[in-house]
XYZ file of C-alpha atoms in Angstrom:
720
model
C 0.000 0.000 0.000
C 1.327 3.459 -0.964
C 2.088 6.014 1.737
C -0.058 9.158 1.955
C 2.760 11.294 0.555
C 3.162 8.914 -2.395
C -0.567 8.994 -3.160
C -0.634 12.792 -3.009
C 2.515 13.026 -5.112
C 0.854 10.948 -7.820
C -2.481 12.788 -7.693
C -1.023 16.309 -7.652
C 1.773 15.573 -10.143
C 4.545 16.694 -7.815
C 7.639 15.016 -6.448
C 7.422 12.935 -3.265
C 9.773 15.470 -1.651
C 7.363 18.334 -2.387
C 4.461 16.235 -1.122
C 6.332 15.507 2.118
C 7.271 19.198 2.482
C 3.670 20.346 2.200
C 2.440 17.710 4.651
C 5.145 18.776 7.137
C 4.061 22.427 6.810
C 0.416 21.539 7.414
C 1.407 19.446 10.426
C 3.142 22.560 11.779
C -0.185 24.451 11.365
C 1.055 26.618 8.513
C -1.873 28.291 6.707
C -2.627 27.877 3.018
C -2.023 31.597 2.224
C 1.340 31.481 4.026
C 2.533 28.366 2.171
C 1.251 29.688 -1.166
C 3.014 33.021 -0.710
C 6.138 32.400 1.351
C 6.990 28.711 1.025
C 6.970 28.284 -2.737
C 10.351 26.556 -2.688
C 8.874 23.860 -0.440
C 5.512 23.592 -2.235
C 6.847 23.700 -5.783
C 4.915 26.913 -6.396
C 1.433 25.468 -5.831
C -1.375 28.043 -5.855
C -3.697 28.604 -2.901
C -6.443 26.685 -4.752
C -4.150 23.699 -5.352
C -3.003 23.768 -1.734
C -6.610 23.841 -0.497
C -7.324 20.744 -2.579
C -4.109 19.130 -1.352
C -5.054 19.842 2.274
C -8.569 18.419 1.890
C -7.252 15.304 0.170
C -4.567 14.876 2.862
C -7.232 15.075 5.548
C -9.417 12.574 3.680
C -6.577 10.067 3.343
C -5.769 10.451 7.028
C -9.399 9.745 7.969
C -9.446 6.805 5.530
C -6.395 5.236 7.155
C -7.810 5.755 10.661
C -11.031 4.048 9.628
C -9.066 1.256 7.955
C -7.130 0.562 11.162
C -10.326 0.726 13.195
C -12.074 -1.844 10.970
C -9.072 -4.180 10.987
C -9.017 -3.978 14.783
C -12.741 -4.785 14.985
C -12.327 -7.778 12.667
C -9.199 -9.125 14.347
C -11.016 -11.960 16.132
C -13.877 -12.444 13.659
C -13.583 -15.955 12.116
C -15.432 -14.806 9.000
C -12.862 -12.085 8.265
C -10.744 -14.070 5.834
C -7.329 -13.173 4.450
C -8.991 -12.073 1.200
C -11.281 -9.702 3.112
C -8.351 -8.195 5.017
C -6.409 -7.841 1.788
C -9.348 -5.940 0.281
C -9.481 -3.668 3.326
C -5.779 -2.867 2.947
C -6.271 -2.143 -0.760
C -9.412 0.048 -0.409
C -8.876 3.535 -1.824
C -12.073 5.232 -0.640
C -14.306 5.381 2.415
C -17.217 4.024 0.359
C -15.220 0.988 -0.719
C -14.060 0.413 2.853
C -17.601 0.531 4.214
C -18.829 -1.800 1.433
C -16.319 -4.421 2.560
C -17.131 -3.960 6.242
C -20.937 -3.778 5.860
C -21.611 -7.571 6.074
C -19.787 -7.712 9.428
C -21.947 -5.151 11.232
C -25.421 -6.663 10.875
C -27.740 -5.942 13.787
C -30.196 -8.755 13.073
C -30.232 -12.013 11.176
C -31.073 -11.955 7.484
C -32.900 -14.615 5.472
C -29.488 -15.823 4.343
C -28.314 -16.141 7.966
C -31.377 -18.226 8.823
C -30.685 -20.441 5.802
C -27.086 -20.944 6.933
C -28.355 -21.910 10.386
C -30.352 -24.663 8.647
C -27.156 -25.980 7.062
C -27.916 -24.784 3.538
C -24.579 -23.061 2.831
C -23.212 -26.284 1.308
C -26.239 -26.476 -1.017
C -25.764 -22.829 -2.039
C -22.102 -23.512 -2.875
C -23.030 -26.682 -4.809
C -25.597 -24.775 -6.884
C -23.231 -21.842 -7.471
C -20.419 -24.163 -8.595
C -22.741 -26.139 -10.872
C -22.667 -29.401 -8.885
C -26.403 -29.185 -8.248
C -28.936 -27.610 -10.572
C -31.315 -25.059 -8.995
C -34.351 -27.290 -9.598
C -36.508 -28.850 -6.906
C -36.019 -32.493 -8.080
C -32.220 -32.062 -8.093
C -32.318 -30.294 -4.728
C -34.487 -33.106 -3.321
C -31.773 -35.625 -4.259
C -29.133 -33.433 -2.574
C -31.275 -33.232 0.580
C -31.672 -37.009 0.635
C -27.943 -37.540 0.169
C -27.169 -35.149 3.010
C -29.942 -36.583 5.231
C -31.588 -33.226 5.915
C -35.138 -32.760 7.179
C -36.324 -29.888 4.956
C -38.522 -29.521 1.879
C -36.830 -29.080 -1.482
C -38.749 -25.846 -2.050
C -37.565 -24.347 1.278
C -34.021 -25.566 0.695
C -33.870 -24.061 -2.798
C -35.218 -20.716 -1.509
C -32.701 -20.724 1.356
C -29.785 -21.470 -0.988
C -30.974 -18.698 -3.295
C -31.101 -16.229 -0.359
C -27.500 -17.133 0.549
C -26.259 -16.657 -3.041
C -28.074 -13.351 -3.558
C -26.789 -11.954 -0.254
C -23.235 -12.979 -1.136
C -23.532 -11.188 -4.478
C -25.127 -8.078 -2.960
C -22.477 -7.914 -0.221
C -19.545 -8.175 -2.614
C -17.746 -4.820 -2.678
C -16.640 -5.218 -6.300
C -20.204 -5.933 -7.432
C -21.462 -2.862 -5.565
C -18.715 -0.720 -7.086
C -19.505 -1.965 -10.592
C -23.267 -1.494 -10.101
C -22.748 2.143 -9.122
C -20.334 2.584 -12.012
C -22.799 1.414 -14.680
C -25.568 3.601 -13.247
C -23.279 6.620 -13.326
C -21.953 5.786 -16.789
C -25.090 4.658 -18.611
C -27.969 5.599 -16.303
C -30.712 8.074 -17.168
C -32.147 10.138 -14.319
C -35.906 10.588 -14.645
C -38.316 12.836 -12.785
C -42.107 12.684 -12.761
C -44.586 14.948 -10.987
C -46.487 13.220 -8.204
C -50.230 12.861 -8.653
C -52.153 15.965 -7.609
C -48.999 18.115 -7.243
C -48.972 19.969 -10.582
C -50.524 23.196 -9.322
C -48.615 23.262 -6.046
C -45.303 22.550 -7.783
C -45.706 24.909 -10.745
C -42.177 26.280 -10.350
C -40.860 22.759 -11.051
C -42.910 22.373 -14.235
C -39.773 22.044 -16.372
C -39.133 18.739 -14.545
C -42.656 17.233 -14.529
C -41.688 14.865 -17.364
C -37.930 15.016 -17.541
C -35.005 12.741 -18.218
C -31.306 13.223 -18.829
C -28.192 11.073 -18.965
C -26.660 10.924 -15.492
C -23.212 11.530 -16.944
C -24.344 14.841 -18.488
C -26.574 16.206 -15.719
C -25.371 19.655 -14.625
C -25.149 20.533 -10.935
C -27.840 23.247 -11.075
C -30.345 20.902 -12.740
C -29.621 18.143 -10.245
C -30.163 20.523 -7.337
C -33.480 21.615 -8.851
C -34.523 17.950 -9.120
C -33.558 17.199 -5.534
C -35.304 20.344 -4.328
C -38.477 19.163 -6.099
C -38.103 15.732 -4.515
C -37.614 17.212 -1.047
C -40.690 19.407 -1.538
C -42.770 16.324 -2.295
C -43.445 17.411 -5.878
C -41.168 15.116 -7.902
C -40.334 11.422 -7.894
C -36.808 10.561 -9.046
C -35.358 7.326 -10.339
C -32.504 6.078 -12.516
C -33.098 3.751 -15.445
C -30.629 1.805 -17.578
C -30.974 1.283 -21.336
C -32.669 -2.097 -21.843
C -30.570 -2.862 -24.915
C -27.399 -3.054 -22.838
C -28.616 -6.266 -21.178
C -27.910 -5.464 -17.552
C -26.780 -6.983 -15.295
C -24.505 -8.803 -17.764
C -22.099 -5.863 -17.483
C -21.628 -6.902 -13.864
C -20.203 -10.230 -15.053
C -17.126 -10.081 -12.830
C -15.028 -13.274 -13.171
C -13.938 -13.190 -9.512
C -17.529 -14.053 -8.514
C -16.800 -17.615 -9.572
C -14.821 -17.943 -6.331
C -17.185 -15.938 -4.140
C -17.653 -18.718 -1.563
C -14.025 -19.771 -1.102
C -10.527 -18.490 -0.488
C -9.459 -19.599 -3.954
C -7.064 -17.074 -5.396
C -6.525 -18.952 -8.652
C -7.490 -17.279 -11.906
C -11.316 -17.165 -11.938
C -13.292 -18.224 -14.974
C -16.247 -16.534 -16.640
C -19.642 -16.967 -15.004
C -21.900 -19.808 -16.084
C -25.454 -19.232 -17.292
C -26.788 -20.338 -13.880
C -24.489 -17.896 -12.095
C -25.631 -15.119 -14.438
C -29.222 -16.075 -13.636
C -28.603 -15.524 -9.909
C -26.802 -12.281 -10.648
C -29.917 -11.129 -12.508
C -32.070 -12.076 -9.518
C -29.714 -10.157 -7.216
C -29.888 -7.129 -9.516
C -33.674 -7.174 -9.666
C -34.293 -7.875 -5.978
C -31.715 -5.675 -4.236
C -28.724 -4.475 -6.212
C -30.458 -2.043 -8.568
C -32.549 -0.293 -5.901
C -29.640 -0.148 -3.439
C -27.254 1.175 -6.075
C -29.837 3.667 -7.317
C -30.200 5.131 -3.817
C -26.436 5.381 -3.409
C -25.956 6.934 -6.850
C -28.683 9.509 -6.180
C -26.835 10.392 -2.979
C -23.585 10.667 -4.942
C -25.277 12.918 -7.498
C -26.657 15.114 -4.721
C -23.174 15.424 -3.208
C -21.727 16.211 -6.629
C -24.413 18.833 -7.229
C -23.793 20.404 -3.832
C -20.064 20.537 -4.523
C -20.810 22.240 -7.837
C -23.127 24.754 -6.180
C -20.577 25.472 -3.461
C -17.914 26.053 -6.101
C -20.193 28.479 -7.980
C -20.909 30.320 -4.722
C -17.201 30.386 -3.869
C -16.249 31.710 -7.319
C -18.860 34.467 -7.174
C -17.893 35.406 -3.636
C -14.250 35.664 -4.663
C -15.170 37.947 -7.577
C -17.294 40.135 -5.300
C -14.611 40.391 -2.614
C -11.956 41.133 -5.211
C -14.118 43.774 -6.893
C -12.497 47.121 -7.568
C -12.461 49.464 -4.550
C -13.402 53.084 -5.255
C -10.788 54.098 -2.711
C -10.534 56.647 0.106
C -13.317 59.118 -0.781
C -16.026 60.771 1.228
C -19.234 58.932 0.476
C -22.918 59.482 1.100
C -24.499 56.044 1.561
C -28.223 55.695 0.851
C -30.326 52.725 1.928
C -33.562 53.180 -0.091
C -37.089 52.403 1.065
C -40.670 53.564 0.558
C -42.725 53.613 3.770
C -39.705 53.592 6.112
C -37.854 56.243 4.144
C -34.379 56.497 2.627
C -31.630 56.209 5.233
C -28.582 58.480 4.761
C -25.075 58.235 6.194
C -22.013 60.316 5.293
C -18.594 58.772 5.956
C -15.120 60.266 5.601
C -12.139 58.851 3.708
C -11.369 56.425 6.558
C -14.966 55.209 6.866
C -15.818 57.249 9.983
C -19.440 58.459 10.247
C -19.803 62.224 9.887
C -23.583 62.553 9.790
C -26.808 60.639 9.216
C -30.510 61.205 8.642
C -33.699 59.780 7.088
C -35.705 61.300 4.235
C -39.172 60.372 2.931
C -39.347 61.351 -0.760
C -41.492 58.415 -1.898
C -45.046 57.286 -1.217
C -46.881 57.335 1.088
C -45.198 60.454 2.558
C -44.002 62.038 -0.738
C -41.881 64.665 1.059
C -39.885 65.391 -2.087
C -38.788 68.982 -1.385
C -37.712 68.269 2.195
C -35.752 65.260 0.955
C -34.008 67.317 -1.720
C -33.029 69.978 0.806
C -31.482 67.395 3.125
C -29.529 65.851 0.239
C -28.237 69.240 -0.895
C -27.201 70.106 2.665
C -25.279 66.838 3.143
C -23.547 66.995 -0.242
C -22.440 70.614 0.137
C -21.591 70.552 3.857
C -19.319 67.514 3.570
C -18.087 68.069 -0.021
C -19.271 64.598 -1.014
C -17.892 63.427 -4.399
C -19.704 60.042 -4.456
C -23.195 58.880 -3.541
C -23.651 55.105 -3.150
C -27.262 53.912 -3.422
C -28.283 50.400 -2.368
C -29.933 48.330 -5.095
C -32.936 47.140 -3.048
C -36.521 48.385 -2.820
C -37.008 51.956 -4.154
C -33.459 51.971 -5.543
C -34.292 53.350 -9.009
C -36.669 55.943 -7.609
C -33.996 57.079 -5.150
C -31.367 57.160 -7.898
C -33.626 59.314 -10.101
C -34.279 61.757 -7.265
C -30.568 62.002 -6.419
C -29.480 62.599 -10.014
C -32.225 65.197 -10.365
C -30.777 67.058 -7.365
C -27.246 66.842 -8.803
C -28.470 68.139 -12.166
C -30.606 70.978 -10.717
C -27.909 72.174 -8.326
C -25.022 71.541 -10.758
C -23.211 69.560 -8.066
C -19.797 68.021 -8.725
C -20.626 64.551 -7.461
C -21.758 61.264 -8.958
C -24.421 58.778 -7.849
C -24.098 55.065 -8.499
C -26.027 51.968 -7.477
C -24.164 49.314 -5.462
C -25.163 45.887 -4.191
C -26.687 45.983 -0.728
C -26.730 42.180 -0.340
C -26.169 41.330 3.307
C -26.328 44.947 4.534
C -29.406 44.226 6.648
C -27.648 41.183 8.137
C -24.673 43.346 9.087
C -26.951 46.064 10.534
C -28.371 43.729 13.161
C -25.112 41.883 13.853
C -23.066 42.058 17.022
C -20.226 43.646 15.037
C -22.482 46.525 13.936
C -23.878 46.944 17.456
C -20.342 47.212 18.850
C -19.309 49.653 16.088
C -22.407 51.869 16.358
C -24.221 51.164 19.627
C -26.099 54.489 19.527
C -27.295 54.306 15.909
C -30.525 52.845 14.594
C -30.196 49.529 12.759
C -31.365 51.140 9.493
C -28.641 53.804 9.595
C -26.032 51.086 10.027
C -27.197 49.660 6.690
C -26.531 52.981 4.941
C -23.065 53.101 6.511
C -22.324 49.594 5.250
C -23.418 50.538 1.712
C -21.115 53.574 1.738
C -18.161 51.612 3.100
C -18.504 48.733 0.651
C -18.283 51.337 -2.125
C -14.936 52.467 -0.694
C -13.594 48.948 -0.151
C -15.865 45.929 -0.765
C -13.452 43.472 0.840
C -12.961 45.386 4.088
C -16.721 45.754 4.613
C -18.028 42.435 3.331
C -15.813 40.432 5.696
C -18.109 41.644 8.492
C -21.001 39.686 7.011
C -21.489 35.921 7.098
C -20.490 34.855 3.545
C -23.739 32.869 3.121
C -25.742 36.084 3.637
C -24.054 37.976 0.805
C -26.334 36.263 -1.717
C -24.082 35.381 -4.660
C -24.944 31.679 -4.755
C -27.824 29.528 -5.923
C -29.724 26.796 -4.110
C -27.622 27.660 -1.044
C -30.415 26.528 1.279
C -30.188 23.046 -0.243
C -26.509 22.726 0.634
C -25.040 21.479 3.894
C -24.414 24.604 5.954
C -21.115 23.339 7.373
C -19.653 22.507 3.947
C -20.754 25.845 2.511
C -19.512 27.973 5.406
C -16.156 26.175 5.475
C -15.567 26.679 1.764
C -16.620 30.338 1.830
C -14.460 31.077 4.872
C -11.475 29.788 2.912
C -12.373 32.088 0.000
C -12.506 35.108 2.301
C -9.197 34.124 3.916
C -7.473 33.757 0.550
C -8.844 37.084 -0.745
C -7.872 39.022 2.388
C -4.330 37.672 2.335
C -3.964 38.173 -1.415
C -4.778 41.881 -1.034
C -3.020 42.478 2.290
C -4.262 44.479 5.271
C -3.389 47.933 6.597
C -2.442 47.091 10.172
C -3.386 50.527 11.502
C -6.789 50.849 9.806
C -8.177 47.296 9.557
C -11.156 46.258 11.651
C -11.034 43.207 13.901
C -13.286 41.424 11.365
C -10.749 41.973 8.592
C -7.746 41.136 10.760
C -9.309 37.857 11.894
C -8.975 36.490 8.339
C -5.244 37.231 8.146
C -3.056 34.126 8.108
C -2.213 33.006 11.629
C -4.603 35.394 13.404
C -7.732 34.377 15.312
C -10.691 36.540 16.338
C -9.140 36.877 19.807
C -5.758 37.981 18.425
C -7.482 40.409 16.034
C -9.296 41.962 18.986
C -5.973 42.165 20.869
C -4.429 44.107 17.968
C -7.343 46.573 17.847
C -7.220 46.982 21.632
C -3.438 47.599 21.467
C -3.999 50.305 18.813
C -6.683 51.968 20.930
C -4.473 52.023 24.022
C -1.063 52.723 22.505
C -1.896 54.402 19.211
C -0.421 53.778 15.804
C 1.711 50.645 15.281
C 5.029 51.736 13.772
C 6.533 48.419 12.628
C 5.758 44.776 12.007
C 8.269 43.890 14.726
C 6.022 45.709 17.207
C 3.421 42.967 16.674
C 5.424 40.732 19.020
C 4.544 43.074 21.884
C 0.857 42.271 21.483
C -0.564 39.604 23.775
C -0.806 36.195 22.122
C 1.454 36.893 19.141
C 4.507 34.670 19.462
C 7.204 33.729 16.961
C 5.031 31.179 15.099
C 2.058 33.511 14.837
C 4.316 36.362 13.724
C 5.813 34.171 10.998
C 2.334 33.327 9.668
C 0.816 36.826 9.706
C 3.566 39.440 9.337
C 3.933 39.326 5.550
C 0.235 40.047 5.003
C 0.082 43.091 7.285
C 1.077 46.463 5.826
C 2.351 49.533 7.671
C 2.420 52.732 5.642
C 4.999 55.407 6.542
C 6.409 53.280 9.358
C 9.905 52.891 10.775
C 10.831 50.089 8.338
C 10.192 50.937 4.634
C 9.780 47.275 3.713
C 6.811 46.998 6.088
C 4.611 48.602 3.432
C 5.370 45.759 1.009
C 4.574 42.059 0.782
C 8.195 41.143 1.496
C 8.256 38.902 4.563
C 10.398 40.104 7.511
C 12.407 36.871 7.260
C 13.715 38.212 3.918
C 14.639 41.721 5.092
C 18.297 40.758 5.572
C 18.398 39.416 2.004
C 16.888 42.661 0.641
C 19.492 44.692 2.500
C 22.242 42.538 0.959
C 20.704 43.131 -2.470
C 20.649 46.897 -1.812
C 24.278 46.887 -0.613
C 25.365 45.244 -3.874
C 24.004 48.337 -5.635
C 25.261 50.707 -2.899
C 21.694 51.634 -2.008
C 19.410 51.305 1.011
C 16.384 49.037 1.179
C 14.155 52.098 0.855
C 15.968 53.104 -2.340
C 14.925 49.819 -3.975
C 11.207 50.538 -3.655
C 9.641 51.552 -6.990
C 13.152 51.725 -8.520
C 12.766 50.118 -11.962
C 16.439 50.524 -12.897
C 17.649 48.887 -9.682
C 15.158 46.037 -10.057
C 16.444 45.391 -13.569
C 20.009 45.222 -12.287
C 18.963 42.789 -9.540
C 17.345 40.511 -12.131
C 20.715 40.212 -13.843
C 22.381 39.547 -10.484
C 19.972 36.683 -9.601
C 22.707 33.954 -9.678
C 24.442 35.711 -6.770
C 21.382 35.089 -4.584
C 20.591 31.489 -5.549
C 20.400 30.446 -1.902
C 17.142 32.417 -1.578
C 15.437 30.198 -4.153
C 14.091 31.235 -7.547
C 10.483 31.621 -6.381
C 11.367 33.744 -3.358
C 13.829 35.963 -5.246
C 11.348 36.586 -8.087
C 8.556 37.434 -5.634
C 10.803 39.847 -3.724
C 11.688 41.713 -6.906
C 7.995 41.937 -7.852
C 7.159 43.410 -4.430
C 10.016 45.898 -4.556
C 8.870 47.033 -7.999
C 5.320 47.715 -6.755
C 5.282 47.615 -2.942
C 1.876 46.831 -1.494
C 0.320 46.666 -4.957
C -3.433 46.004 -4.831
C -4.248 43.054 -7.123
C -7.840 44.205 -7.565
C -8.963 45.804 -10.868
C -9.599 49.480 -11.617
C -12.916 50.875 -10.369
C -15.758 51.121 -12.941
C -19.506 51.548 -12.602
C -22.608 50.956 -14.706
C -24.856 53.707 -16.052
C -28.458 52.494 -15.851
C -31.019 53.696 -18.410
C -33.337 56.178 -16.638
C -36.257 55.315 -18.907
C -36.175 51.783 -17.525
C -37.525 51.592 -13.972
C -39.621 48.390 -13.966
C -39.633 45.072 -15.787
C -42.653 46.350 -17.757
C -40.414 49.072 -19.256
C -38.256 46.471 -20.999
C -38.903 45.345 -24.540
C -37.235 43.069 -27.042
C -34.235 44.547 -28.835
C -33.306 47.087 -26.134
C -29.585 47.662 -25.533
C -28.693 48.358 -21.908
C -25.809 48.439 -19.466
C -25.899 46.305 -16.325
C -23.851 44.719 -13.576
C -23.165 41.000 -13.183
C -24.659 39.858 -9.862
C -24.247 36.098 -10.158
C -22.465 33.611 -12.402
C -23.666 30.014 -12.675
C -22.690 27.090 -14.873
C -25.551 27.896 -17.248
C -25.002 31.654 -17.575
C -24.847 35.011 -15.805
C -27.450 37.106 -13.975
C -27.465 40.838 -14.683
C -28.840 43.723 -12.628
C -30.507 46.157 -15.035
C -32.007 48.299 -12.272
C -35.552 46.890 -12.521
C -35.510 44.877 -9.261
C -35.392 41.623 -11.224
C -32.128 40.258 -12.601
C -32.018 39.194 -16.226
C -30.228 36.064 -17.437
C -27.628 35.759 -20.159
C -27.728 32.050 -20.958
C -24.304 30.572 -21.645
C -25.294 30.183 -25.312
C -25.858 33.961 -25.521
C -22.583 35.082 -23.943
C -20.633 35.054 -27.198
C -20.826 34.032 -30.855
C -18.492 31.144 -30.083
C -18.588 28.115 -27.807
C -18.197 29.033 -24.128
C -17.303 26.235 -21.744
C -17.397 28.263 -18.519
C -19.222 31.636 -18.172
C -16.501 32.822 -15.773
C -14.095 32.842 -18.708
C -15.996 35.928 -19.922
C -17.857 37.472 -16.976
C -17.342 37.901 -13.232
C -19.519 39.202 -10.407
C -19.363 43.009 -10.275
C -18.386 43.371 -13.939
C -20.148 46.035 -16.024
C -21.563 44.554 -19.249
C -23.600 45.671 -22.241
C -26.599 43.515 -23.106
C -29.484 43.244 -25.525
C -32.966 42.216 -24.340
C -34.113 39.022 -26.089
C -37.421 38.384 -24.322
C -39.422 39.507 -21.289
C -41.910 37.371 -19.344
C -43.542 39.806 -16.897
C -45.804 37.155 -15.322
C -42.934 34.781 -14.474
C -40.505 37.695 -13.912
C -37.990 36.379 -16.416
C -35.720 38.482 -18.604
C -33.690 36.859 -21.371
C -30.537 38.716 -22.426
C -27.712 38.503 -24.960
C -24.235 39.833 -24.209
C -22.737 42.465 -26.477
C -19.038 42.848 -27.119
C -17.699 40.082 -24.863
């Protein structure tokens, strides 16, 4: 049996040495961002995504081996656990396979086959299986007479059949092959349950539906399982009759199923195939169907989680507008439009509520308040949430800007999760004296400045960039999304003197407690002047410092390199590089000529490693560079306020709110996202929509069709 490092080396196409290095780093509690960024020599340059997969697979193999040892220990004194069984356990490569082998040994009550064995019918079952006795009552009667048994031939034949069928259904290779053929050749079918058509109208596309299992997309599978859970749909898997199942399960080893005979097995006889057919019809097909449906559900959930994770990453890595004063507006009708002005650092300067829409219709008072806020605080940007009354609020705001000839711009931003933040403990601690609705306006303004810094305060599941998220295991979803947030935060880096505890808690090596300690230290002592000062903070020892220091930035501090992504462990190397050019470390920052010279001098610093040296030069060239794109915003058409205002052929600008395997959803400002189906993204084949569009991207579209009743908008991308 291969070692874990050998298995991982083979699966991830890396050397055994690299595999062992990565495992050792994980065993030392090194984080994925840290290994991906600062241990490239050890990891062979694996990306954070590859390392996440490596880590999950390493954990799985560890759990598999623990379970293997546990099962072997349980079977140690079991007389039925033969050498062949133990050999299979040692060779098992998955938890499913391991449990298939162990299943017959953990029965809680006697089966029909067990009762037949108690009657002494195992010998008859073996005789029939090996062809020494035909499965016919007259032949069985002779066998009974010869063996002086007191049992009817009919009962004996049934008992022998029960033993054979159980042996076939308990064979791990048969179970594996049965699942394989269902996955390979099966067709998943759904039918609406009687009397459920009206109640399950939203599932009408699946009332009479079938699709090859091998081609079923994750989003369609989740829709099917949602319909099944709701009691609307019945699901099953059928096999093509022309393939002649279960003949494809004709595994030669079954010839020796009742003995420890390791000689080369022969093909099954017609009688053996007959019993295999009986096993398939009585138990194997239904059991395998249930297991395959469970596998498909897991696969669909994994697909949905990946879509959610991809969209969340795009949203978190969206372009920040930067350090501007912003007026945040949380729109509403009856409860008014909540206003909050924040400064360049996100501090609240003022707040209010206006009621320009029905039923109050206090338009003039609302305009006066807006004018006062914009002029008093010299606001260059107005960020309007995209929820209820968004377009009406945008129209009013732009009317004020136009009438007063104000030098500011109003844009609509996603308010997904703002209400969740408003009522959260984090928001209460930040703004204990403010109404929950005002906190929402503050969040909208801040996410305009820096989406990442603000969105980390919200549970990822509440941000709303996934589909079917309520059908997915909460633990699996939250774990995956937390990793996405962690990777994004560490990819961008964090200003140590400005970051909130929420943002700091996602930095490699830091916990919520340590993040709070850093914030408390800042409040008591003031500005942190160097990365080295981190070691003075309670709880941050050498190991923690190693993990987090490179991702924390200090602008205008004592050490110039602290503003860059160069890790403190490499400061001595950078100083040596600077000395070679008769410069200081500070002189190397943003010095293109010096960087070019250092590239030529690379052989002199081979001990650093190629990956590390290259990364250092990249950081020196652009210290603290933000990897996020340049800020852009969409200009919505003011003549389009509602879905009824749309018509076929219209060309509009919108913002991508969600990307799924089948296409992209676009906010056009009508309170109902439109869909660009994958086939309408480009005039060429598109395998993955994310190759062309990402959440937050501004796109131009053409309206293909509008279904007001079902609230569906079909779109075609332009210029992608």
